[in-house]
Amino acid sequence: MRGREDDVSYSTKHTALSVRPAVIHDAEAILEIIQPYVDEDIVLPIPVYRLYERIRDFVVAEREGMIVGCGSLMIMWHDLAEIRSLAVRKGCQGGGVGRHIVDMLIDEAITLGISKVFALTYETTFFGRSGFDVVEKETLPHKVWKDCTHCARFTHCDEIPMARVLIPDEQRDPDHLLPPMPPPDPNLIMPQSKI
């Protein structure tokens, strides 16, 4: 993420909201916001050490000095990034916090030249309003190879993959196109059931 000069302020139906890159001192608030969703088995836990390693990937939404939401952008490949750990503090939902976080993460992806952003979610209506469409997991081999195969939910994942194209292929600079990742091993995409 960029420096603090990239703070973005919004007026919502409640009070002014500022979305900014996270700093190290935000880690405790991020964990506090995410934990109820971890407890409900909606969001995967983030070990504290991993949060510190990835703090530059996070943005936070702040209202009246309180962190009320967070989200991160994880670069998966030269043309692909994932919105992760998107959460709004319980009691603060419905005021546009999540939407403003997603908007800032998408702006960051565009600045980096990322052509597609995705999320694994249960909130399809929310992401749909931000221009995301449901896609097949098989279209995200980078995610499957990097993370999903290590997840306890791998064989029974019920999260819905959604993606948003930011830069269509025909608008991308051909000099900056890298070869695609090799086709995935089908056994890594969908484990074979043993009957």
N, CA and C of each residue as an Amber inpcrd file, in Angstrom:
protein
   585
   0.8300000  -1.1750000   0.0000000   0.0000000   0.0000000   0.0000000
   0.8770000   1.2410000   0.0000000   0.3080000   2.3120000  -0.4090000
   1.0300000   3.5690000  -0.4480000   1.0590000   4.2050000   0.9380000
   1.6750000   5.3470000   1.0500000   1.8050000   6.0270000   2.3400000
   0.5210000   6.6980000   2.7950000   0.5720000   7.3120000   3.9480000
  -0.5920000   7.9380000   4.5610000  -1.1960000   9.0450000   3.7010000
  -0.4240000   9.6020000   2.7700000  -0.9880000  10.6530000   1.9270000
  -2.1010000  10.1080000   1.0430000  -2.2510000   8.7980000   0.9950000
  -3.2930000   8.1850000   0.1860000  -4.5800000   7.9540000   0.9680000
  -4.6790000   8.5200000   2.1670000  -5.9160000   8.4080000   2.9340000
  -7.0630000   8.9360000   2.0820000  -8.2010000   8.2850000   2.1760000
  -9.3850000   8.7210000   1.4570000 -10.4870000   8.9050000   2.4870000
 -11.1310000  10.0540000   2.4730000 -12.2040000  10.3300000   3.4260000
 -13.5480000  10.2700000   2.7200000 -14.5440000   9.7530000   3.4300000
 -15.8980000   9.6300000   2.9120000 -16.8560000  10.1450000   3.9680000
 -17.9780000  10.6640000   3.5280000 -19.0590000  10.9760000   4.4590000
 -20.1010000   9.8940000   4.2760000 -20.4620000   9.2450000   5.3590000
 -21.4720000   8.1960000   5.3040000 -22.6820000   8.6700000   6.0740000
 -23.6930000   7.8240000   6.1700000 -24.9040000   8.2220000   6.8800000
 -24.6400000   8.4170000   8.3650000 -23.5210000   7.9240000   8.8510000
 -23.1920000   8.0740000  10.2650000 -22.2930000   9.2920000  10.4470000
 -21.0100000   9.1110000  10.2810000 -20.0420000  10.1980000  10.4290000
 -18.9510000   9.9960000   9.4000000 -18.0100000  10.9200000   9.3860000
 -16.9150000  10.8410000   8.4150000 -16.1410000   9.5380000   8.5950000
 -15.7610000   8.9520000   7.4860000 -15.0190000   7.6970000   7.4600000
 -13.7420000   7.9290000   6.6800000 -12.6330000   7.4860000   7.2090000
 -11.3470000   7.5900000   6.5260000 -10.8370000   6.1820000   6.2610000
 -10.4450000   5.9140000   5.0270000  -9.8430000   4.6280000   4.6740000
  -8.3960000   4.9090000   4.3290000  -7.4870000   4.1780000   4.9860000
  -6.0580000   4.4530000   4.8300000  -5.2650000   3.1550000   4.9110000
  -4.0190000   3.1980000   4.4390000  -3.1520000   2.0360000   4.6160000
  -2.9450000   1.7600000   6.1050000  -2.9250000   0.4970000   6.4580000
  -2.7130000   0.1100000   7.8530000  -1.2700000   0.3720000   8.2570000
  -1.0920000   0.6370000   9.5330000   0.2410000   0.7570000  10.1280000
   0.3530000  -0.3030000  11.2160000   1.5470000  -0.5250000  11.6680000
   1.8160000  -1.6160000  12.5980000   0.9320000  -1.5460000  13.8420000
   0.6300000  -0.3440000  14.3000000  -0.1800000  -0.1900000  15.5090000
  -1.6520000  -0.5470000  15.2890000  -2.0430000  -0.7870000  14.0390000
  -3.4180000  -1.1930000  13.7420000  -3.6270000  -2.7010000  13.8870000
  -2.5590000  -3.4610000  14.0560000  -2.6590000  -4.9270000  14.0650000
  -3.6430000  -5.4320000  15.1150000  -3.5810000  -4.8920000  16.3160000
  -4.4780000  -5.3550000  17.3810000  -5.9410000  -5.1190000  17.0080000
  -6.2510000  -3.9520000  16.4630000  -7.6310000  -3.6510000  16.0590000
  -8.0730000  -4.5550000  14.9120000  -7.1810000  -4.8400000  13.9730000
  -7.5130000  -5.7300000  12.8550000  -7.8850000  -7.1070000  13.3930000
  -7.0700000  -7.6330000  14.2900000  -7.3690000  -8.9450000  14.8720000
  -8.6870000  -8.9190000  15.6430000  -8.9390000  -7.8470000  16.3510000
 -10.1790000  -7.6930000  17.1210000 -11.4010000  -7.6850000  16.1990000
 -11.2830000  -7.0490000  15.0480000 -12.3920000  -6.9890000  14.0920000
 -12.6200000  -8.3460000  13.4390000 -11.5500000  -9.0380000  13.1010000
 -11.6570000 -10.3110000  12.3870000 -12.1230000 -11.4460000  13.2990000
 -11.7390000 -11.4330000  14.5680000 -11.9740000 -12.5720000  15.4600000
 -13.4310000 -13.0430000  15.5320000 -14.4250000 -12.1640000  15.6470000
 -15.8080000 -12.6760000  15.6780000 -16.1760000 -13.4700000  14.4220000
 -15.6330000 -13.0790000  13.2800000 -15.9060000 -13.7920000  12.0320000
 -15.1530000 -15.1220000  11.9860000 -13.9820000 -15.1600000  12.6010000
 -13.2450000 -16.4220000  12.7420000 -14.0600000 -17.3630000  13.6220000
 -14.5720000 -16.8430000  14.7400000 -15.3690000 -17.6490000  15.6670000
 -16.6150000 -18.2150000  14.9970000 -17.1750000 -17.4850000  14.0370000
 -18.3640000 -17.9340000  13.3020000 -17.9900000 -18.7810000  12.0840000
 -16.6970000 -19.0490000  11.8960000 -16.1920000 -19.8590000  10.7820000
 -16.5010000 -19.2250000   9.4220000 -16.5020000 -17.8880000   9.3960000
 -16.7380000 -17.1460000   8.1570000 -15.4150000 -16.7300000   7.5260000
 -14.4470000 -16.3750000   8.3550000 -13.1320000 -15.9140000   7.9060000
 -12.0750000 -16.8290000   8.5170000 -11.0470000 -17.1090000   7.7410000
  -9.9380000 -17.9050000   8.2800000  -9.1150000 -17.0520000   9.2370000
  -8.5870000 -17.6620000  10.2820000  -7.7720000 -16.8920000  11.2320000
  -6.4650000 -16.4380000  10.5970000  -5.9340000 -15.3510000  11.1170000
  -4.6240000 -14.8540000  10.6950000  -3.7170000 -14.9220000  11.9150000
  -2.6620000 -15.7270000  11.8550000  -1.7240000 -15.7130000  12.9760000
  -1.1100000 -14.3140000  13.1100000  -0.8380000 -13.9130000  14.3330000
  -0.3040000 -12.5700000  14.5810000   0.9560000 -12.3260000  13.7600000
   1.8670000 -13.3010000  13.7160000   3.1100000 -13.0990000  12.9640000
   2.8210000 -12.8580000  11.4880000   1.7920000 -13.5290000  10.9370000
   1.4440000 -13.3500000   9.5200000   0.8580000 -11.9500000   9.2950000
   0.0830000 -11.4820000  10.2430000  -0.4730000 -10.1340000  10.1180000
   0.6420000  -9.0990000  10.1000000   1.6200000  -9.2480000  10.9750000
   2.7420000  -8.3050000  10.9640000   3.5060000  -8.3860000   9.6410000
   3.6790000  -9.5960000   9.1020000   4.3720000  -9.7460000   7.8140000
   3.6090000  -9.0560000   6.6850000   2.2940000  -9.0560000   6.7790000
   1.4520000  -8.5690000   5.6900000   0.7840000  -7.2320000   5.9790000
   1.1990000  -6.5350000   7.0240000   0.5030000  -5.3030000   7.4130000
   0.4570000  -4.2880000   6.2600000   1.4740000  -4.3020000   5.3840000
   1.4900000  -3.3640000   4.2460000   0.4260000  -3.6940000   3.2050000
  -0.1270000  -4.9130000   3.2660000  -1.1810000  -5.2990000   2.3330000
  -2.5570000  -4.8200000   2.7850000  -2.6620000  -4.3690000   4.0320000
  -3.9500000  -4.0270000   4.6340000  -4.2860000  -2.5460000   4.5120000
  -5.5860000  -2.2960000   4.4340000  -6.1230000  -0.9550000   4.6480000
  -7.1020000  -1.0690000   5.8090000  -7.3060000   0.0450000   6.4890000
  -8.2860000   0.0870000   7.5720000  -9.2230000   1.2580000   7.3390000
 -10.4330000   1.0990000   7.8290000 -11.4120000   2.1840000   7.8210000
 -11.5180000   2.6870000   9.2480000 -11.4500000   4.0040000   9.3840000
 -11.4420000   4.6170000  10.7090000 -12.5620000   5.6510000  10.7920000
 -13.2860000   5.6060000  11.8990000 -14.3550000   6.5740000  12.1460000
 -14.2030000   7.0720000  13.5800000 -14.0780000   8.3650000  13.7430000
 -13.9450000   8.9920000  15.0610000 -12.8560000   8.3260000  15.9060000
 -11.7250000   8.0250000  15.2680000 -10.5830000   7.4670000  15.9740000
 -10.6420000   5.9730000  16.2180000 -11.7140000   5.3110000  15.7910000
 -11.8450000   3.8650000  15.9850000 -11.7360000   3.1420000  14.6480000
 -10.9440000   2.0760000  14.6190000 -10.8500000   1.2430000  13.4210000
 -12.1390000   0.4280000  13.3450000 -12.8860000   0.5980000  12.2510000
 -14.1820000  -0.0670000  12.1200000 -14.2120000  -1.1050000  11.0000000
 -13.1350000  -1.2270000  10.2450000 -13.0980000  -2.2200000   9.1860000
 -11.6970000  -2.4040000   8.6570000 -11.5050000  -3.5250000   7.9560000
 -10.1820000  -3.8100000   7.3940000 -10.3370000  -4.7070000   6.1670000
  -9.2990000  -4.7660000   5.4030000  -9.2290000  -5.6470000   4.2510000
  -7.8210000  -5.6120000   3.7050000  -7.4760000  -6.6360000   2.9270000
  -6.1240000  -6.6620000   2.3690000  -6.1650000  -7.0730000   0.9040000
  -5.1060000  -6.7320000   0.2130000  -4.9320000  -7.0840000  -1.1930000
  -3.6820000  -7.9410000  -1.2950000  -3.8620000  -9.2020000  -1.6560000
  -2.7480000 -10.1360000  -1.7930000  -2.4880000 -10.3720000  -3.2770000
  -1.2880000 -10.0240000  -3.7250000  -0.9180000 -10.2510000  -5.1220000
  -0.6660000 -11.7410000  -5.2990000  -1.3620000 -12.3510000  -6.2570000
  -1.2420000 -13.7890000  -6.4890000  -0.3730000 -14.1120000  -7.7090000
  -0.3790000 -13.2260000  -8.6860000   0.3460000 -13.4530000  -9.9360000
   0.4950000 -12.0940000 -10.5900000   1.1650000 -12.0080000 -11.7100000
   1.4000000 -10.7040000 -12.3340000   0.1160000  -9.9900000 -12.7230000
  -0.9650000 -10.7240000 -12.8750000  -2.2140000 -10.1190000 -13.3330000
  -3.3980000 -10.3940000 -12.4150000  -3.1270000 -10.9050000 -11.2180000
  -4.2050000 -11.3800000 -10.3580000  -3.9370000 -11.0450000  -8.8940000
  -4.9580000 -10.5200000  -8.2200000  -4.8520000 -10.2330000  -6.7820000
  -6.1390000 -10.6700000  -6.0980000  -6.0120000 -10.9650000  -4.8070000
  -7.1570000 -11.4020000  -4.0140000  -7.4690000 -10.3810000  -2.9270000
  -8.7370000 -10.0810000  -2.7610000  -9.1810000  -9.3010000  -1.6080000
  -9.4070000 -10.2980000  -0.4840000  -8.6960000 -10.0740000   0.6210000
  -8.7460000 -11.0070000   1.7450000  -9.0600000 -10.2590000   3.0320000
  -9.4510000 -11.0380000   4.0190000  -9.6290000 -10.5260000   5.3880000
 -10.5020000  -9.2800000   5.4270000 -11.4960000  -9.2300000   4.5590000
 -12.4170000  -8.0950000   4.5470000 -13.4140000  -8.2830000   5.6830000
 -13.4230000  -7.3480000   6.6080000 -14.3190000  -7.4540000   7.7610000
 -14.6700000  -6.0620000   8.2680000 -15.8910000  -5.9410000   8.7520000
 -16.3670000  -4.6990000   9.3590000 -16.7340000  -5.0180000  10.8030000
 -16.3050000  -4.1550000  11.6880000 -16.5740000  -4.3500000  13.1200000
 -18.0670000  -4.6030000  13.3340000 -18.3700000  -5.6030000  14.1470000
 -19.7650000  -5.9060000  14.4830000 -20.4180000  -4.6380000  15.0310000
 -21.6050000  -4.3510000  14.5590000 -22.3180000  -3.1490000  14.9660000
 -22.0710000  -1.9610000  14.0560000 -21.0980000  -2.0810000  13.1500000
 -20.7740000  -0.9700000  12.2340000 -21.1250000  -1.3070000  10.7910000
 -21.7620000  -2.4670000  10.5580000 -22.1020000  -2.8660000   9.2000000
 -23.2290000  -1.9930000   8.6560000 -23.2970000  -1.9280000   7.3470000
 -24.3940000  -1.2310000   6.6950000 -24.1670000   0.2420000   6.4270000
 -23.0300000   0.7720000   6.8060000 -22.7620000   2.1880000   6.5900000
 -21.8000000   2.4640000   5.4540000 -21.5380000   1.4780000   4.6120000
 -20.6400000   1.6820000   3.4800000 -19.1770000   1.4200000   3.7780000
 -18.8670000   0.9500000   4.9780000 -17.4690000   0.7190000   5.3610000
 -16.8180000  -0.3050000   4.4330000 -17.4490000  -1.4670000   4.2780000
 -16.8830000  -2.5190000   3.4290000 -16.7100000  -2.0690000   1.9910000
 -17.6970000  -1.3580000   1.4740000 -17.6260000  -0.8790000   0.0800000
 -16.4440000   0.0610000  -0.1110000 -16.2340000   0.9610000   0.8430000
 -15.1230000   1.9050000   0.7130000 -13.7700000   1.2000000   0.8270000
 -13.6940000   0.1760000   1.6490000 -12.4540000  -0.6100000   1.7410000
 -12.1960000  -1.2980000   0.4070000 -13.2180000  -1.9480000  -0.1440000
 -13.0620000  -2.6260000  -1.4390000 -12.6640000  -1.6210000  -2.5140000
 -13.2800000  -0.4550000  -2.5250000 -12.9230000   0.5670000  -3.5180000
 -11.4450000   0.9330000  -3.4260000 -10.9380000   1.1070000  -2.2160000
  -9.5240000   1.4760000  -2.0710000  -8.6090000   0.3330000  -2.5110000
  -8.9930000  -0.9070000  -2.1950000  -8.1810000  -2.0540000  -2.6130000
  -8.1840000  -2.1960000  -4.1360000  -9.3130000  -1.9490000  -4.7600000
  -9.3840000  -2.0010000  -6.2220000  -8.5390000  -0.8880000  -6.8350000
  -8.5990000   0.2990000  -6.2730000  -7.7480000   1.3910000  -6.7610000
  -6.2760000   1.0070000  -6.6710000  -5.8890000   0.3640000  -5.5840000
  -4.4980000  -0.0750000  -5.4220000  -4.1350000  -1.1060000  -6.4890000
  -5.0340000  -2.0510000  -6.7550000  -4.7730000  -3.0620000  -7.7800000
  -4.5920000  -2.4090000  -9.1490000  -5.4260000  -1.4380000  -9.4660000
  -5.3040000  -0.7320000 -10.7470000  -3.9700000   0.0030000 -10.8120000
  -3.5900000   0.6720000  -9.7320000  -2.3050000   1.3810000  -9.6820000
  -1.1450000   0.4240000  -9.9350000  -1.2610000  -0.7970000  -9.4270000
  -0.2040000  -1.7960000  -9.6020000  -0.2360000  -2.4560000 -10.9800000
  -1.2800000  -2.2180000 -11.7630000  -1.3910000  -2.8290000 -13.0860000
  -2.0080000  -4.2150000 -13.0630000  -2.6710000  -4.5650000 -11.9790000
  -3.3340000  -5.8660000 -11.8610000  -4.5970000  -5.8330000 -12.7150000
  -4.8050000  -6.8740000 -13.5170000  -5.9510000  -6.8470000 -14.4260000
  -7.2010000  -7.5170000 -13.8680000  -7.0550000  -8.3570000 -12.8340000
  -8.2410000  -9.0170000 -12.2730000  -8.0740000  -9.1840000 -10.7680000
  -9.1650000  -8.9270000 -10.0470000  -9.2000000  -9.0850000  -8.5950000
 -10.2950000 -10.0960000  -8.2780000 -10.0490000 -10.9450000  -7.2860000
 -11.0670000 -11.9140000  -6.8990000 -11.1890000 -11.9820000  -5.3890000
 -12.2470000 -12.6360000  -4.9500000 -12.4670000 -12.8930000  -3.5280000
 -13.1900000 -14.2260000  -3.4030000 -12.9020000 -14.9450000  -2.3460000
 -13.6990000 -16.1080000  -1.9680000 -14.6120000 -15.6210000  -0.8540000
 -15.9080000 -15.7870000  -1.0220000 -16.8420000 -15.1070000  -0.1270000
 -18.1420000 -15.8760000   0.0550000 -18.8730000 -15.5000000   1.0740000
 -20.2670000 -15.9090000   1.2540000 -21.1860000 -14.7310000   0.9290000
 -20.6150000 -13.5600000   0.7390000 -21.3690000 -12.3120000   0.5360000
 -21.4330000 -11.9500000  -0.9480000 -22.1490000 -12.7680000  -1.7180000
 -22.1880000 -12.5600000  -3.1660000 -22.9230000 -11.2750000  -3.5520000
 -23.9510000 -10.9170000  -2.8120000 -24.6810000  -9.6790000  -3.1230000
 -23.7800000  -8.4690000  -2.9290000 -23.0440000  -8.4490000  -1.8270000
 -22.1270000  -7.3410000  -1.5460000 -21.1020000  -7.1910000  -2.6670000
 -20.4130000  -8.2800000  -3.0140000 -19.3910000  -8.1830000  -4.0550000
 -20.0130000  -7.9260000  -5.4270000 -21.2010000  -8.4590000  -5.6690000
 -21.8890000  -8.1950000  -6.9280000 -22.1440000  -6.7090000  -7.1370000
 -22.4880000  -6.0010000  -6.0590000 -22.7140000  -4.5470000  -6.1590000
 -21.4220000  -3.7990000  -6.4760000 -20.2850000  -4.4340000  -6.2340000
 -18.9920000  -3.8060000  -6.5460000 -18.4310000  -4.2860000  -7.8780000
 -19.2770000  -4.9270000  -8.6910000 -18.8640000  -5.3130000 -10.0370000
 -18.2310000  -6.6850000 -10.1580000 -18.3170000  -7.5010000  -9.1270000
 -17.7550000  -8.8520000  -9.1700000 -18.7980000  -9.8270000  -9.7000000
 -18.3220000 -10.8530000 -10.4040000 -19.1770000 -11.9210000 -10.9120000
 -18.7010000 -13.2500000 -10.3490000 -19.6340000 -14.1710000 -10.1690000
 -19.2800000 -15.5170000  -9.7180000 -18.4840000 -16.1990000 -10.8300000
 -17.3960000 -16.8630000 -10.4470000 -16.5520000 -17.5970000 -11.3960000
 -16.3170000 -19.0020000 -10.8460000 -15.7980000 -19.8640000 -11.6730000
 -15.4400000 -21.2140000 -11.2350000 -14.0850000 -21.1730000 -10.5330000
 -13.9210000 -21.9750000  -9.5010000 -12.6290000 -22.0340000  -8.7990000
 -11.5090000 -22.4610000  -9.7430000 -11.8620000 -23.2580000 -10.7200000
 -10.8550000 -23.7250000 -11.6740000 -10.2090000 -22.5830000 -12.4460000
 -10.8440000 -21.4130000 -12.4740000 -10.2580000 -20.2580000 -13.1660000
  -9.2440000 -19.5330000 -12.2840000  -9.0530000 -20.0090000 -11.0580000
  -8.1340000 -19.3730000 -10.1050000  -7.0740000 -20.3610000  -9.6270000
  -6.3310000 -20.9830000 -10.5490000  -5.3590000 -21.9960000 -10.1130000
  -4.2890000 -21.4390000  -9.1830000  -3.9620000 -20.1640000  -9.3170000
  -2.9410000 -19.5610000  -8.4470000  -3.3800000 -19.6420000  -6.9970000
  -4.6480000 -19.3570000  -6.7510000  -5.1950000 -19.4110000  -5.3950000
  -5.1970000 -20.8490000  -4.8900000  -5.6600000 -21.7520000  -5.7280000
  -5.7520000 -23.1530000  -5.3210000  -4.3720000 -23.6960000  -4.9840000
  -3.3860000 -23.4570000  -5.8450000  -2.0420000 -23.9790000  -5.6080000
  -1.4010000 -23.3420000  -4.3870000  -1.5980000 -22.0370000  -4.2290000
  -0.9080000 -21.3170000  -3.1540000  -1.5350000 -21.5390000  -1.7850000
  -2.8530000 -21.5040000  -1.7060000  -3.5210000 -21.5050000  -0.4070000
  -4.4770000 -22.6700000  -0.1850000  -5.3420000 -22.9190000  -1.1410000
  -6.4400000 -23.8590000  -0.9100000  -5.9740000 -25.2720000  -0.5740000
  -4.9260000 -25.7230000  -1.2190000  -4.4670000 -27.0890000  -0.9570000
  -3.9600000 -27.2640000   0.4630000  -3.6740000 -26.1630000   1.1510000
  -3.1950000 -26.2270000   2.5360000  -4.3120000 -25.9890000   3.5450000
  -5.4990000 -25.7260000   3.0720000  -6.6170000 -25.3610000   3.9470000
  -7.3610000 -26.6090000   4.4200000  -7.7710000 -26.5950000   5.6750000
  -8.5360000 -27.7140000   6.2320000  -9.8710000 -27.8910000   5.5130000
 -10.3820000 -26.8430000   4.8940000 -11.6670000 -26.9080000   4.1870000
 -11.5270000 -27.3340000   2.7250000 -10.3390000 -27.6650000   2.2890000
 -10.0780000 -27.8830000   0.8640000 -11.0840000 -28.8310000   0.2140000
 -11.3520000 -29.9560000   0.8320000 -12.2320000 -30.9480000   0.1980000
 -13.7080000 -30.6110000   0.3270000 -14.0470000 -29.6370000   1.1590000
 -15.4560000 -29.2890000   1.3600000 -15.6710000 -27.7730000   1.4360000
 -14.8950000 -27.0450000   0.6640000 -14.9910000 -25.5820000   0.6750000
 -16.3330000 -25.1450000   0.0920000 -17.0010000 -24.2540000   0.8160000
 -18.2720000 -23.7440000   0.3180000 -18.2260000 -22.2420000   0.0290000
 -17.0290000 -21.6650000   0.0530000 -16.9010000 -20.2540000  -0.3110000
 -17.1250000 -20.1080000  -1.8140000 -17.6780000 -18.9870000  -2.1880000
 -18.0150000 -18.7400000  -3.5870000 -16.9680000 -17.8080000  -4.1860000
 -16.3020000 -18.2510000  -5.2650000 -15.3120000 -17.3800000  -5.9050000
 -15.9990000 -16.3380000  -6.7890000 -15.5810000 -15.0950000  -6.6170000
 -16.0930000 -13.9960000  -7.4320000 -14.9050000 -13.1930000  -7.9330000
 -15.0150000 -12.6680000  -9.1420000 -13.9020000 -11.9170000  -9.7270000
 -14.4260000 -10.6790000 -10.4460000 -13.5400000  -9.7170000 -10.5510000
 -13.8340000  -8.4810000 -11.2900000 -12.6480000  -8.1780000 -12.1910000
 -12.9200000  -8.0330000 -13.4700000 -11.8820000  -7.6620000 -14.4270000
 -11.6910000  -6.1530000 -14.3350000 -10.4620000  -5.7420000 -14.1050000
 -10.1340000  -4.3190000 -13.9970000  -9.5820000  -3.7750000 -15.3050000
  -8.7750000  -4.5860000 -15.9680000  -8.1740000  -4.1950000 -17.2460000
  -8.3920000  -5.3560000 -18.2160000  -9.3170000  -5.2130000 -19.1750000
  -9.5420000  -6.2940000 -20.1390000  -8.2650000  -6.6010000 -20.9240000
  -8.1150000  -7.8500000 -21.3260000  -6.9080000  -8.2740000 -22.0490000
  -6.6090000  -7.3850000 -23.2460000  -7.6510000  -6.9890000 -23.9850000
  -7.4140000  -6.1900000 -25.1940000  -6.9090000  -4.7820000 -24.8780000
  -7.0300000  -4.3430000 -23.6250000  -6.5360000  -3.0160000 -23.2360000
  -5.1760000  -3.0730000 -22.5500000  -4.6670000  -4.2690000 -22.3250000
  -3.3870000  -4.3940000 -21.6360000  -2.2450000  -4.2260000 -22.6260000
  -1.1710000  -3.6560000 -22.1560000   0.0200000  -3.4440000 -22.9740000
   0.6460000  -4.8040000 -23.2830000   0.7090000  -5.2040000 -24.5710000
   1.2400000  -6.5270000 -24.9040000   2.6930000  -6.7150000 -24.4720000
   3.4440000  -5.6280000 -24.3400000   4.8340000  -5.7570000 -23.8970000
   4.9320000  -6.1550000 -22.4300000   3.8430000  -5.9840000 -21.6860000
   3.8640000  -6.3160000 -20.2660000   3.1170000  -7.6070000 -19.9460000
   2.6420000  -8.2990000 -20.9830000   1.9440000  -9.5570000 -20.7550000
   2.9590000 -10.6660000 -20.5310000   2.7940000 -11.3780000 -19.4720000
   3.6340000 -12.5280000 -19.1730000   2.8790000 -13.7820000 -19.5630000
   3.5980000 -14.8790000 -19.7830000   2.8750000 -16.1070000 -20.1140000
   1.9850000 -16.5170000 -18.9440000   0.8560000 -17.1380000 -19.2460000
  -0.0200000 -17.5790000 -18.1630000   0.6260000 -18.7100000 -17.3690000
   0.1160000 -18.9090000 -16.1980000   0.5730000 -20.0170000 -15.3710000
   0.2050000 -21.3130000 -16.0840000   1.0310000 -22.3570000 -15.9760000
   0.6950000 -23.6190000 -16.6350000  -0.6530000 -24.1430000 -16.1440000
  -1.3050000 -24.9650000 -16.9550000  -2.6010000 -25.4990000 -16.5380000
  -2.4580000 -26.2480000 -15.2110000  -3.4710000 -26.1400000 -14.3650000
  -3.3900000 -26.7940000 -13.0630000  -3.5410000 -28.3010000 -13.1560000
  -2.9860000 -28.9780000 -12.1920000  -3.1820000 -30.4100000 -12.0390000
  -4.6160000 -30.6020000 -11.5430000  -5.4630000 -31.3180000 -12.2800000
  -6.8640000 -31.4700000 -11.8620000  -7.0030000 -32.0570000 -10.4600000
  -6.0420000 -32.8390000 -10.0260000  -6.1180000 -33.4160000  -8.6840000
  -5.9540000 -32.3580000  -7.6050000  -5.3210000 -31.2280000  -7.9470000
  -5.1900000 -30.1510000  -6.9750000  -6.4360000 -29.2760000  -6.9510000
  -7.1300000 -29.2220000  -8.0660000  -8.3430000 -28.4100000  -8.1270000
  -9.4750000 -29.1090000  -7.3790000  -9.7230000 -30.3440000  -7.6920000
 -10.8100000 -31.0640000  -7.0620000 -10.2920000 -32.4470000  -6.6830000
 -10.0870000 -32.6940000  -5.3970000  -9.5610000 -33.9890000  -4.9840000
 -10.4820000 -35.1140000  -5.4470000  -9.8710000 -36.2020000  -5.8450000
 -10.6310000 -37.3640000  -6.2810000 -11.1820000 -38.0900000  -5.0650000
 -12.4890000 -38.3340000  -5.0640000 -13.0630000 -39.0750000  -3.9360000
 -12.7600000 -40.5510000  -4.1170000 -12.4840000 -41.1860000  -3.0180000
 -12.1690000 -42.6200000  -3.0470000 -13.4030000 -43.3830000  -2.6060000
 -14.0070000 -44.0570000  -3.5740000 -15.2470000 -44.7900000  -3.2810000
 -14.9690000 -46.2600000  -3.2430000
